[in-house]
Coordinates of N, CA, C and O and ligand atoms in Angstrom, one line a residue:
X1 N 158.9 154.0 125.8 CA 157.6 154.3 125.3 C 156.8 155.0 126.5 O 156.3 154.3 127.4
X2 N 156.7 156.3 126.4 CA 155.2 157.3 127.3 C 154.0 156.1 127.8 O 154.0 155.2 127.0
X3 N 152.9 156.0 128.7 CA 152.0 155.2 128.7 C 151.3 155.7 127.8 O 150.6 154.9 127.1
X4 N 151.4 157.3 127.4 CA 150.0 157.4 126.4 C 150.1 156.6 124.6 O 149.3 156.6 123.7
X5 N 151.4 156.2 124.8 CA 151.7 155.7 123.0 C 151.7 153.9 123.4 O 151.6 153.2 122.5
X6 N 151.7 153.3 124.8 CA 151.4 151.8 124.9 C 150.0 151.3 124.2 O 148.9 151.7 124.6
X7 N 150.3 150.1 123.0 CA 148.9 149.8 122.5 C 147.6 149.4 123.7 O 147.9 149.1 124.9
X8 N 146.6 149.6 123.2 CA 145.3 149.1 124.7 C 145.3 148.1 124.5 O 145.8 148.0 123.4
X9 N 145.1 147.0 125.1 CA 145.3 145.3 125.2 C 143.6 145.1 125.8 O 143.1 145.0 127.0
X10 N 142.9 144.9 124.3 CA 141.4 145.1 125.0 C 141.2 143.4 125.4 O 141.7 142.5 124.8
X11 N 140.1 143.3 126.8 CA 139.9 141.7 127.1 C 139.5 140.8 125.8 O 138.6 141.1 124.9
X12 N 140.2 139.6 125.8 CA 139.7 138.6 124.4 C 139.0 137.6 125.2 O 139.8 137.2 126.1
X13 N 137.6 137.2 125.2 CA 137.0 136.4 125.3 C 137.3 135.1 125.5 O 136.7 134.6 124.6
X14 N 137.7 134.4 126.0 CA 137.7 132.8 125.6 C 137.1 132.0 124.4 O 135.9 132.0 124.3
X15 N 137.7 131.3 123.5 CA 136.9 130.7 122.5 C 135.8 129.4 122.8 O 136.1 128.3 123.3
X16 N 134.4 130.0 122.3 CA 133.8 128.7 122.2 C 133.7 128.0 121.1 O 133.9 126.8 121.1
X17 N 133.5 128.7 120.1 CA 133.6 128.4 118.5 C 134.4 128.7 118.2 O 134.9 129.7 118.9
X18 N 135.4 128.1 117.0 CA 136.6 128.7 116.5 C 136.1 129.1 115.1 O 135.2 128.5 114.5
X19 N 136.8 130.0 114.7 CA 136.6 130.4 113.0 C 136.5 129.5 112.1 O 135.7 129.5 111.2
X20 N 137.3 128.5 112.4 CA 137.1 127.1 111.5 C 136.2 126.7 111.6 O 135.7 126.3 110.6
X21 N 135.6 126.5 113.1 CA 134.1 125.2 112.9 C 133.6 126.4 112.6 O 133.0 126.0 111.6
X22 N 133.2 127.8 112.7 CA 132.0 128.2 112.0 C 131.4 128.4 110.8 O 130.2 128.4 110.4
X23 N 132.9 128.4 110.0 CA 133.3 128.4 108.8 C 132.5 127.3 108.1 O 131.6 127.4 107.2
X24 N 133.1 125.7 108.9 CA 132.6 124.4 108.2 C 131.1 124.8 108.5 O 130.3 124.8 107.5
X25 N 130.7 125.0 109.8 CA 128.8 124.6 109.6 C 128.5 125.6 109.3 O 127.3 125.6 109.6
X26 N 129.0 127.2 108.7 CA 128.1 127.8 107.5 C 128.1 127.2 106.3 O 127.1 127.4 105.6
X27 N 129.0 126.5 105.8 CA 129.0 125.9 104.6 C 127.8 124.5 104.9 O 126.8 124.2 104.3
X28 N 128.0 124.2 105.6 CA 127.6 122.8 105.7 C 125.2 123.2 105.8 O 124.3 122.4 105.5
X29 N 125.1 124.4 106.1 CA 123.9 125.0 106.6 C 123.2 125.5 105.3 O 122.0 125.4 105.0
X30 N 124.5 126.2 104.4 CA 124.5 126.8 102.8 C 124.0 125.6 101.9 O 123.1 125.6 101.1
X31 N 124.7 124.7 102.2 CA 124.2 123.4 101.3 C 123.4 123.2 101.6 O 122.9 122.7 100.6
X32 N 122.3 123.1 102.9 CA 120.6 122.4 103.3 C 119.9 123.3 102.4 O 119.1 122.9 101.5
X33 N 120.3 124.9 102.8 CA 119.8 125.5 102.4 C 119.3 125.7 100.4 O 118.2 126.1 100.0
X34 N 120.4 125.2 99.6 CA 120.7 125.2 98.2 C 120.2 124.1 98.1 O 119.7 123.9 96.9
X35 N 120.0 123.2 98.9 CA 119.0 121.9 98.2 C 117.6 122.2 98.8 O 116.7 121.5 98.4
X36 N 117.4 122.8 99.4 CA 115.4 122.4 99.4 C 115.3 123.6 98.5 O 114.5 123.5 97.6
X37 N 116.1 125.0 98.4 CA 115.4 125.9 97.4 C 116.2 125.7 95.7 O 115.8 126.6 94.8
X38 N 116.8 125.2 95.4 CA 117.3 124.4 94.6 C 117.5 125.9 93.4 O 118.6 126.5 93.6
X39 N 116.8 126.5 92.6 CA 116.9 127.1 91.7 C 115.9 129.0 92.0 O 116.1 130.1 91.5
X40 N 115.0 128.5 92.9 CA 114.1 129.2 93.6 C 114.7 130.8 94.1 O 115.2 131.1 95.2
X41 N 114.6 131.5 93.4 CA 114.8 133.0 94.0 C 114.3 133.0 95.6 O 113.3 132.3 95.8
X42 N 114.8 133.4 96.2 CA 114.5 133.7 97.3 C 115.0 135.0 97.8 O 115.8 135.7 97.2
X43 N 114.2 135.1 99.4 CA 114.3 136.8 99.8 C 115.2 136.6 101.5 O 114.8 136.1 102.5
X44 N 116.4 137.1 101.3 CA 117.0 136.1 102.5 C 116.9 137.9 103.8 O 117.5 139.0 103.6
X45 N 116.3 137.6 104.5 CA 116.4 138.7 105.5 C 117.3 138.4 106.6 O 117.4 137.2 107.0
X46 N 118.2 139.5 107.1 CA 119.0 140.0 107.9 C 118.3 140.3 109.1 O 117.3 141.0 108.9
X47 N 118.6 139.9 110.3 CA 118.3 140.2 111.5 C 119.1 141.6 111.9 O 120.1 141.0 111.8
X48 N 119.3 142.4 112.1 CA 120.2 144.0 112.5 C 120.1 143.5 113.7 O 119.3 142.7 114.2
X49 N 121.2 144.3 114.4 CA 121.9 143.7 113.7 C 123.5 142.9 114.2 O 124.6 143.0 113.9
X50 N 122.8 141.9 115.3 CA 123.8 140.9 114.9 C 124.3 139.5 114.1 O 125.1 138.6 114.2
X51 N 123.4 139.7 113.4 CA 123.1 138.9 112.2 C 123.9 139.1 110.8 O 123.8 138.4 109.8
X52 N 124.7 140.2 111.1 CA 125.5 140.6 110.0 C 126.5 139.9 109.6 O 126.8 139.7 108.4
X53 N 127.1 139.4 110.7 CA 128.4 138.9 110.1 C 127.8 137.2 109.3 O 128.1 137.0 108.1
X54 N 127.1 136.4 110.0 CA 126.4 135.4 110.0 C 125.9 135.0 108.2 O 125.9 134.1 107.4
X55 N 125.3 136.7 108.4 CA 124.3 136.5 106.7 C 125.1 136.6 105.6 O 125.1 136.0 104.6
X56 N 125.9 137.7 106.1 CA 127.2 138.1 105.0 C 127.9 136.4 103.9 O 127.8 135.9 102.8
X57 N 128.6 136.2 105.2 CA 129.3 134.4 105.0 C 128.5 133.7 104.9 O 129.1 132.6 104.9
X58 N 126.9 133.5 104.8 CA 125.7 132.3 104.6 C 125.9 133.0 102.9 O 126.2 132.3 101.9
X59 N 125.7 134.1 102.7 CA 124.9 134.5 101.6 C 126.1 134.3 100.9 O 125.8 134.4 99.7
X60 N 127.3 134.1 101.0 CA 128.4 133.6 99.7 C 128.3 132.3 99.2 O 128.6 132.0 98.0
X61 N 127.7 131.1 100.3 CA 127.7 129.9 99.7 C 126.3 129.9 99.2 O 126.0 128.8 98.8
X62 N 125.0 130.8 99.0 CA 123.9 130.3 98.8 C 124.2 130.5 97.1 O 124.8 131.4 96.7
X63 N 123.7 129.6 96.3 CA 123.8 129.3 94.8 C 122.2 129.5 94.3 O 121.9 128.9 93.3
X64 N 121.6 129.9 94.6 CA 120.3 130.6 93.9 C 120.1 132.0 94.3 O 120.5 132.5 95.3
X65 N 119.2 132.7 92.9 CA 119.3 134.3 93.6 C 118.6 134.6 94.4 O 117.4 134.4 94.6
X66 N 119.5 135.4 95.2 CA 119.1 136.0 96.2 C 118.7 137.2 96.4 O 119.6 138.0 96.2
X67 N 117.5 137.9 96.6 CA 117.3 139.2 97.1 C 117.5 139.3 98.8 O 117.0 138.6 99.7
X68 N 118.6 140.6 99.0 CA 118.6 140.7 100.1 C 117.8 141.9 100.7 O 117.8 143.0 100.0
X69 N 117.1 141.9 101.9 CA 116.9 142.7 102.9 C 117.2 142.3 104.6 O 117.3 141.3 105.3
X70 N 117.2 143.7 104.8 CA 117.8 144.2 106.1 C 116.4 145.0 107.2 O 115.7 146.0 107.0
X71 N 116.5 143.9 108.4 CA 115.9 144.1 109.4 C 116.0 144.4 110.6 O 116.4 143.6 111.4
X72 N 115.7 145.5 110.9 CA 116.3 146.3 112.0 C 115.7 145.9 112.9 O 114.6 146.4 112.9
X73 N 115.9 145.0 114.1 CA 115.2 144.5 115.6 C 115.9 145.0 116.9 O 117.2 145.0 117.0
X74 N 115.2 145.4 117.7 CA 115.6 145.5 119.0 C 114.8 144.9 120.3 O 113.6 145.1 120.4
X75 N 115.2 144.4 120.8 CA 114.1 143.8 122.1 C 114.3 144.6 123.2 O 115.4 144.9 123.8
X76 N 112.7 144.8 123.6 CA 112.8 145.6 124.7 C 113.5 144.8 125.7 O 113.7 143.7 125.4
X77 N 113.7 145.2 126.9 CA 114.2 144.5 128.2 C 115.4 145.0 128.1 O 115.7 146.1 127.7
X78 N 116.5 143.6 128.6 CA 118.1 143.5 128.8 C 118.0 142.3 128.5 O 117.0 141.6 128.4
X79 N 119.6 142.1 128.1 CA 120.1 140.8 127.1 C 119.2 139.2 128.5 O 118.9 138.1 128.3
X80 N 119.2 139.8 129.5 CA 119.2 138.4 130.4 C 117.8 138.1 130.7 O 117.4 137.1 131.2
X81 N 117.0 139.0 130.3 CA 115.5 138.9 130.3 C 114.6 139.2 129.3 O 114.0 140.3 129.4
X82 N 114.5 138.4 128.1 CA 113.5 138.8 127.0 C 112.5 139.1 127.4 O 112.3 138.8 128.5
X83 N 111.6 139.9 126.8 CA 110.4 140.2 126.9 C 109.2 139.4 125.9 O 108.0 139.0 126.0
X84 N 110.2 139.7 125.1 CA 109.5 138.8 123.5 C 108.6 140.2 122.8 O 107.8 140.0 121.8
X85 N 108.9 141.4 123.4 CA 108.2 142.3 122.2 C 109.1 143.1 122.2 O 109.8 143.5 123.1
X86 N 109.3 143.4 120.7 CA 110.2 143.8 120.0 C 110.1 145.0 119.1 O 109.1 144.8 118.4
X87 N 110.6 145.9 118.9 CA 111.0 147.2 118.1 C 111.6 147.1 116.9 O 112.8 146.7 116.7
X88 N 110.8 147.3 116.0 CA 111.5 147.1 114.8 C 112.1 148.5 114.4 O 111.3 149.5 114.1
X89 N 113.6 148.5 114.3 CA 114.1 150.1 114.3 C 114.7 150.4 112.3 O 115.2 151.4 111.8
X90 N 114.4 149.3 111.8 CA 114.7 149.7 110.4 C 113.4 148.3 109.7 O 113.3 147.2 110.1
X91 N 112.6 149.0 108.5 CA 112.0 148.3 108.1 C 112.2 147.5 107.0 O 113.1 148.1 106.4
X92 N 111.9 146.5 106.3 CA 111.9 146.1 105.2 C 111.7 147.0 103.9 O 110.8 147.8 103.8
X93 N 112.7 146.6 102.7 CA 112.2 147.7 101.8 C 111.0 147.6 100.9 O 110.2 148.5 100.6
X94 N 111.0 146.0 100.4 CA 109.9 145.8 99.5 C 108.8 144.7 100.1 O 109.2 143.9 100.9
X95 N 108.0 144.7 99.8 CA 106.7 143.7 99.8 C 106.9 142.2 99.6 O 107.3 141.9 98.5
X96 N 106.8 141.4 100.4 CA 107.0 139.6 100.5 C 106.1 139.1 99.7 O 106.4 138.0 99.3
X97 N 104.7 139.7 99.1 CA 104.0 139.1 99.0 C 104.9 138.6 97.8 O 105.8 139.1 97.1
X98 N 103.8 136.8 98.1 CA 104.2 136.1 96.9 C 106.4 135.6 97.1 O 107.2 134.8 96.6
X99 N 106.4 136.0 97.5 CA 108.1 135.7 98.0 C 108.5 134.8 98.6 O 107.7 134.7 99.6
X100 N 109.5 133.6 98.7 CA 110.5 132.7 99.6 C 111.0 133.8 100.5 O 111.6 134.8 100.3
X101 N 110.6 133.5 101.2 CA 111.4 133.9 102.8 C 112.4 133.1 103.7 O 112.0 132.2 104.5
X102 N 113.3 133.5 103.6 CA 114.3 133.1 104.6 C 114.9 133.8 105.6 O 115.9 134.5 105.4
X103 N 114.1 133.5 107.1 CA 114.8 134.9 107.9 C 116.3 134.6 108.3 O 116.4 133.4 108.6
X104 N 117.5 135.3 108.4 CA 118.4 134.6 109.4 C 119.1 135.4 110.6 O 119.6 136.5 110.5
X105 N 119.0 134.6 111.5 CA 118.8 134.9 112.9 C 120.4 134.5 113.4 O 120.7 133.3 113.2
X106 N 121.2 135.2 114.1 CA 122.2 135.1 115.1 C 122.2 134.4 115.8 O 123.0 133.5 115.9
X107 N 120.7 134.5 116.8 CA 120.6 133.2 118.3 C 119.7 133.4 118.5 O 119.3 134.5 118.1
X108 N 118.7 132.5 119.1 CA 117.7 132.0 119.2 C 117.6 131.8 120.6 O 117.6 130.6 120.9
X109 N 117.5 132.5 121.7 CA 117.7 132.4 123.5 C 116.3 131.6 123.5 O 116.1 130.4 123.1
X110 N 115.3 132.5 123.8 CA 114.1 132.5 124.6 C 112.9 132.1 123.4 O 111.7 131.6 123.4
X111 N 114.0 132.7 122.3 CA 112.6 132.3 121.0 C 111.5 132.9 120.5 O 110.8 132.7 119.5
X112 N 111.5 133.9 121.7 CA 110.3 135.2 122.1 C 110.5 136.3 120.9 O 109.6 136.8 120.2
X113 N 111.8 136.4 120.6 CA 111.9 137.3 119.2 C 111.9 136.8 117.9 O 111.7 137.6 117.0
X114 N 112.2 135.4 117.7 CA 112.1 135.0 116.5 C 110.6 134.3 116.3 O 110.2 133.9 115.3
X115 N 109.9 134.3 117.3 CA 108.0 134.0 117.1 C 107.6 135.3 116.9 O 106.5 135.4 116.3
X116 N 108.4 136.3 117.2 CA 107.5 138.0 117.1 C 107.9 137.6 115.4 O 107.1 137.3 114.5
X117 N 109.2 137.8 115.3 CA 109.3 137.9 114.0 C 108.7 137.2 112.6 O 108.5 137.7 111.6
X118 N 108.3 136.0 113.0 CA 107.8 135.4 112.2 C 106.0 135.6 112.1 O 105.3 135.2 111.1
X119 N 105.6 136.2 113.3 CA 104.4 136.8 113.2 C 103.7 138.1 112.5 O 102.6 138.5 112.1
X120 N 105.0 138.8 112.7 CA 105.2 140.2 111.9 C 105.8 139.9 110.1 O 105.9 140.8 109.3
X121 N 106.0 138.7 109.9 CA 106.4 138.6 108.4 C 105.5 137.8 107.9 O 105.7 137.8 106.7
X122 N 104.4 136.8 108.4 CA 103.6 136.1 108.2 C 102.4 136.9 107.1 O 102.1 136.7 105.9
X123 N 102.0 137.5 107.9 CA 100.7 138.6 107.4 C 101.4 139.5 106.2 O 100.7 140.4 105.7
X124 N 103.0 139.1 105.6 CA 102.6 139.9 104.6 C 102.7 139.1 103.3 O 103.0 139.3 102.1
X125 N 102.3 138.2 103.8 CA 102.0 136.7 102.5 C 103.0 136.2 101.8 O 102.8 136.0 100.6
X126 N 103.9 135.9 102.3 CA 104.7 135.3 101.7 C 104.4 133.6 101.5 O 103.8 132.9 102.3
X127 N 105.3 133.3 99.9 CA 104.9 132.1 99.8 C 105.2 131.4 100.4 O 104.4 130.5 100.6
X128 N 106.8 131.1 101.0 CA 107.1 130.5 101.9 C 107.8 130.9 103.2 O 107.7 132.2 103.1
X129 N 108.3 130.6 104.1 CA 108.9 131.6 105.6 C 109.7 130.3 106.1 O 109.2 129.3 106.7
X130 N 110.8 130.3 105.7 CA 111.8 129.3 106.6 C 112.8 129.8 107.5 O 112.9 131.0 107.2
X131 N 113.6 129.5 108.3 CA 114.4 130.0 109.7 C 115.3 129.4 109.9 O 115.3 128.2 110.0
X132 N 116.8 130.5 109.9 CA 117.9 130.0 109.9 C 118.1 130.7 111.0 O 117.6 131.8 111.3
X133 N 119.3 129.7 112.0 CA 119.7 130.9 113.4 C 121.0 129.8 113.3 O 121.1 128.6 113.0
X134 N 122.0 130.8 113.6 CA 123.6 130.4 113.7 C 123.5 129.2 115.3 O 123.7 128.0 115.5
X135 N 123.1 130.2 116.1 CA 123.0 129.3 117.7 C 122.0 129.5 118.4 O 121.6 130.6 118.9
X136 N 121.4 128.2 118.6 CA 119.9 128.3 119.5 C 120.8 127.6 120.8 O 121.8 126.9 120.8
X137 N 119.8 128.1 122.2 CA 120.0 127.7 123.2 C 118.7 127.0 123.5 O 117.6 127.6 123.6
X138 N 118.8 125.1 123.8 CA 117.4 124.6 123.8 C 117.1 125.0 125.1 O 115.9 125.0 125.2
X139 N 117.7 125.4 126.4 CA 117.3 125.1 127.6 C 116.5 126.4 127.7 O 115.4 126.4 128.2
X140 N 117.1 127.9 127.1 CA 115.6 128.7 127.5 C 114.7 129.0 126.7 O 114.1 130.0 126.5
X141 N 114.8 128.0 126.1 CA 113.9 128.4 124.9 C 112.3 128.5 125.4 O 111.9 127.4 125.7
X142 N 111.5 129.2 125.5 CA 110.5 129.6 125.9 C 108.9 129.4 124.6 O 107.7 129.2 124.9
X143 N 109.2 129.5 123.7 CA 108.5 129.1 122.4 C 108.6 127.9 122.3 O 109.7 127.6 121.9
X144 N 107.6 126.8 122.7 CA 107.9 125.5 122.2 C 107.5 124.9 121.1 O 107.8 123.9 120.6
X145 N 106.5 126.2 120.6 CA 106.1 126.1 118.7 C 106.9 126.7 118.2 O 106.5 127.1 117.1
X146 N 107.9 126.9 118.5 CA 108.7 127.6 117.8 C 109.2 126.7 116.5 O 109.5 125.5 116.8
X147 N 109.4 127.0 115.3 CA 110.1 125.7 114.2 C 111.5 127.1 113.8 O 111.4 128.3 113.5
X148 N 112.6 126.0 114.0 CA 114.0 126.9 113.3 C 114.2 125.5 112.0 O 114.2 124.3 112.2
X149 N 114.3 126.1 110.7 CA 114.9 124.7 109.8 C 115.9 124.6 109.5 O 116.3 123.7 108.8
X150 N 117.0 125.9 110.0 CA 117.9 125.4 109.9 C 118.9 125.9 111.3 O 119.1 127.1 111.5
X151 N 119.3 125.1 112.1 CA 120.4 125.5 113.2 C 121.8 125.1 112.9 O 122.2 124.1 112.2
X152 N 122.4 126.0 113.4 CA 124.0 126.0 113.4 C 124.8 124.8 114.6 O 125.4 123.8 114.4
X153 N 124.6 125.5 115.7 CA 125.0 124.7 116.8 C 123.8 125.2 117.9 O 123.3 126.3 117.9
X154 N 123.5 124.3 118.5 CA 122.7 123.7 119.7 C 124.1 124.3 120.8 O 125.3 123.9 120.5
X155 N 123.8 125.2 121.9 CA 124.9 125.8 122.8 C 123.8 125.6 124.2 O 122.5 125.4 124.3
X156 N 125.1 125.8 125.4 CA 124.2 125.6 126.7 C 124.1 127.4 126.8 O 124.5 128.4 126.2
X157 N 123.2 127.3 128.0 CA 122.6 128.6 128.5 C 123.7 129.6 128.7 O 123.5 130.2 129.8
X158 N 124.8 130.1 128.0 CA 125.8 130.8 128.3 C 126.0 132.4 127.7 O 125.3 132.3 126.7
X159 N 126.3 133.1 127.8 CA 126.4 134.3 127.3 C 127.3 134.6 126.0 O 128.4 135.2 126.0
X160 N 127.0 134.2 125.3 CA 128.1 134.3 123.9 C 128.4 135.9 123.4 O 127.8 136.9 123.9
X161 N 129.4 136.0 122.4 CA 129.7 137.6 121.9 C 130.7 136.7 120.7 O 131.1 135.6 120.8
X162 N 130.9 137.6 119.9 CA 131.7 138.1 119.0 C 130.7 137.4 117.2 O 129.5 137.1 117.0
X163 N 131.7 137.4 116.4 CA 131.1 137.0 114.7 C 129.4 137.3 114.9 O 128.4 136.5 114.8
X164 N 129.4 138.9 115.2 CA 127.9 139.6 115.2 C 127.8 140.0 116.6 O 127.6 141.2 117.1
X165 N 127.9 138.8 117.4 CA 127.5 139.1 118.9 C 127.6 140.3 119.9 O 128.8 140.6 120.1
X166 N 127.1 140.8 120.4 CA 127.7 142.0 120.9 C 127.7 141.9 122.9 O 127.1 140.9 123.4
X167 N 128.1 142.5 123.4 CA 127.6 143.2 124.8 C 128.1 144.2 124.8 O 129.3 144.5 124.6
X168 N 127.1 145.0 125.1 CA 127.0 146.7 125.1 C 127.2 146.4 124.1 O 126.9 145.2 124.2
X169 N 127.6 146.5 123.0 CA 128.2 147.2 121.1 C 129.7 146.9 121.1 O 130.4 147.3 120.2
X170 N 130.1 146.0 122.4 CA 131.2 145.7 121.8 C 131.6 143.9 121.2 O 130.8 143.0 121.0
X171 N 132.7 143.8 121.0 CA 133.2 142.4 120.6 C 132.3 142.1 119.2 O 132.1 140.9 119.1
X172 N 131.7 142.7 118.5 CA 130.9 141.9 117.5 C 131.7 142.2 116.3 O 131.0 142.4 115.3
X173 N 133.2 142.3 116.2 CA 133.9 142.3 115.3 C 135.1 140.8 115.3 O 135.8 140.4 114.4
X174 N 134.9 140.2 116.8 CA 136.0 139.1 116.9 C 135.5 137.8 115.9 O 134.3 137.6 115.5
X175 N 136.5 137.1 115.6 CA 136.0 136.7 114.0 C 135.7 135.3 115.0 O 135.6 134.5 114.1
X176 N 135.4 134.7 116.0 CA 135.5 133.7 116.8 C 134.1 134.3 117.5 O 133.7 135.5 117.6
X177 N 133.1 132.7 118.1 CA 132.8 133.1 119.0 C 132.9 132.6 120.8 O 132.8 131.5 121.2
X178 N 133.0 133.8 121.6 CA 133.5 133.3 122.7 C 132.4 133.4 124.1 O 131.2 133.7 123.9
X179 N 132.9 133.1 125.2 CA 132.1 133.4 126.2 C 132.4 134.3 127.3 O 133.6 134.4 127.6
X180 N 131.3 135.0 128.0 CA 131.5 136.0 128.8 C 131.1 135.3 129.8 O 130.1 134.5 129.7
X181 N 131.8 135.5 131.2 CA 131.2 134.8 132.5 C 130.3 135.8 132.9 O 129.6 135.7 133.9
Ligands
5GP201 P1 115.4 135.7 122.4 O1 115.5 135.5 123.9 O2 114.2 136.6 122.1 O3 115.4 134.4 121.7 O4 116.7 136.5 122.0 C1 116.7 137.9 122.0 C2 118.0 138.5 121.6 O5 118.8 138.5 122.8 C3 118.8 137.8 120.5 O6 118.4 138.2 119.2 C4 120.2 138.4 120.8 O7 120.3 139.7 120.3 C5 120.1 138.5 122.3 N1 120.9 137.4 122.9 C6 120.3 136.3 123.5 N2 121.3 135.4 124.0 C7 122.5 136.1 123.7 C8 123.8 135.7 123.9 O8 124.2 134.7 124.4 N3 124.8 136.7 123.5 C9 124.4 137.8 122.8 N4 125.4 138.7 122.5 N5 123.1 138.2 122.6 C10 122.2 137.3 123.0

């Protein structure tokens, strides 16, 4: 075999989550969620977008209808320094007013984006506004009013990627998620 026909052997992460436990506490998160909104239409928004993989697999076990929308976020700074102000690079399609709201969020670092967020969806009257995030990190959490109602796993201060996760735009396809030193 030429080197140019050898497959690339791209770096794999180490596992911190495995597919299986993510698997169990989205199911296990789906069910909190199916009992407080019980029959209740709701409007489940997507974080853009590493939140994709996350909403996709929440939104199979959720058993009431769902309207979905897609929210395009970006935070200024770099991944190691929030700023907490944020670019919304795709907007909502329809009007909340009067709507269940359920945002869901990837990770929850600093908290600085999921208070922007909920300040930017507040004012458009929705009847209710509740918060799902797959992984909050409590140590930098920087929002101490912050309310999440529903968490995945509680992680230490580490650099996560893959199932959404990215650095630079990559690994947000590994079905695991791992850590970068
Ligand atoms: P915040 O600090 O505002 O809570 O989080 C800002 C954003 O930083 C998150 O939505 C996420 O995109 C990114 N982020 C924070 N921690 C991590 C991490 O461990 N891994 C990855 N891939 N992104 C992170």
């Amino acid at each position: 075999m030429s080197e140019d026909q050898k497959p690339v052997k791209f770096f794999e992460p180490p596992v911190y989550l495995s597919e299986a436990d993510i698997a169990t506490r989205v199911r296990e998160l789906a069910q909190r969620i199916n009992e407080t909104y019980g029959d209740q239409e709701i409007t489940a928004i997507c974080t853009l977008k590493g939140s994709v993989v996350f909403y996709s697999d929440l939104l199979r076990h959720l058993k009431m209808p769902v309207v979905c929308e897609f929210l395009g976020v970006s935070s200024y700074g770099n991944h190691t320094e929030s700023t907490g102000e944020v670019k919304v690079t795709l907007d909502l399609n329809e009007p909340l007013t009067g709507r269940h709201v359920l945002i869901v969020e990837d990770i929850v670092d600093t908290g600085l984006t999921l208070s922007y967020l909920i300040s930017y969806l507040k004012v458009k009257n929705p009847a209710s506004l509740r918060t799902a995030a797959l992984l909050f990190k409590p140590e930098a959490l920087k929002s101490p009013e912050l309310r999440i109602d529903y968490i995945g796993f509680e992680i230490p201060n580490r650099f996560v990627v893959g199932y959404g996760l990215d650095y630079a735009e990559k690994f947000r396809g590994l079905p695991y998620i791992g850590t970068l030193n």
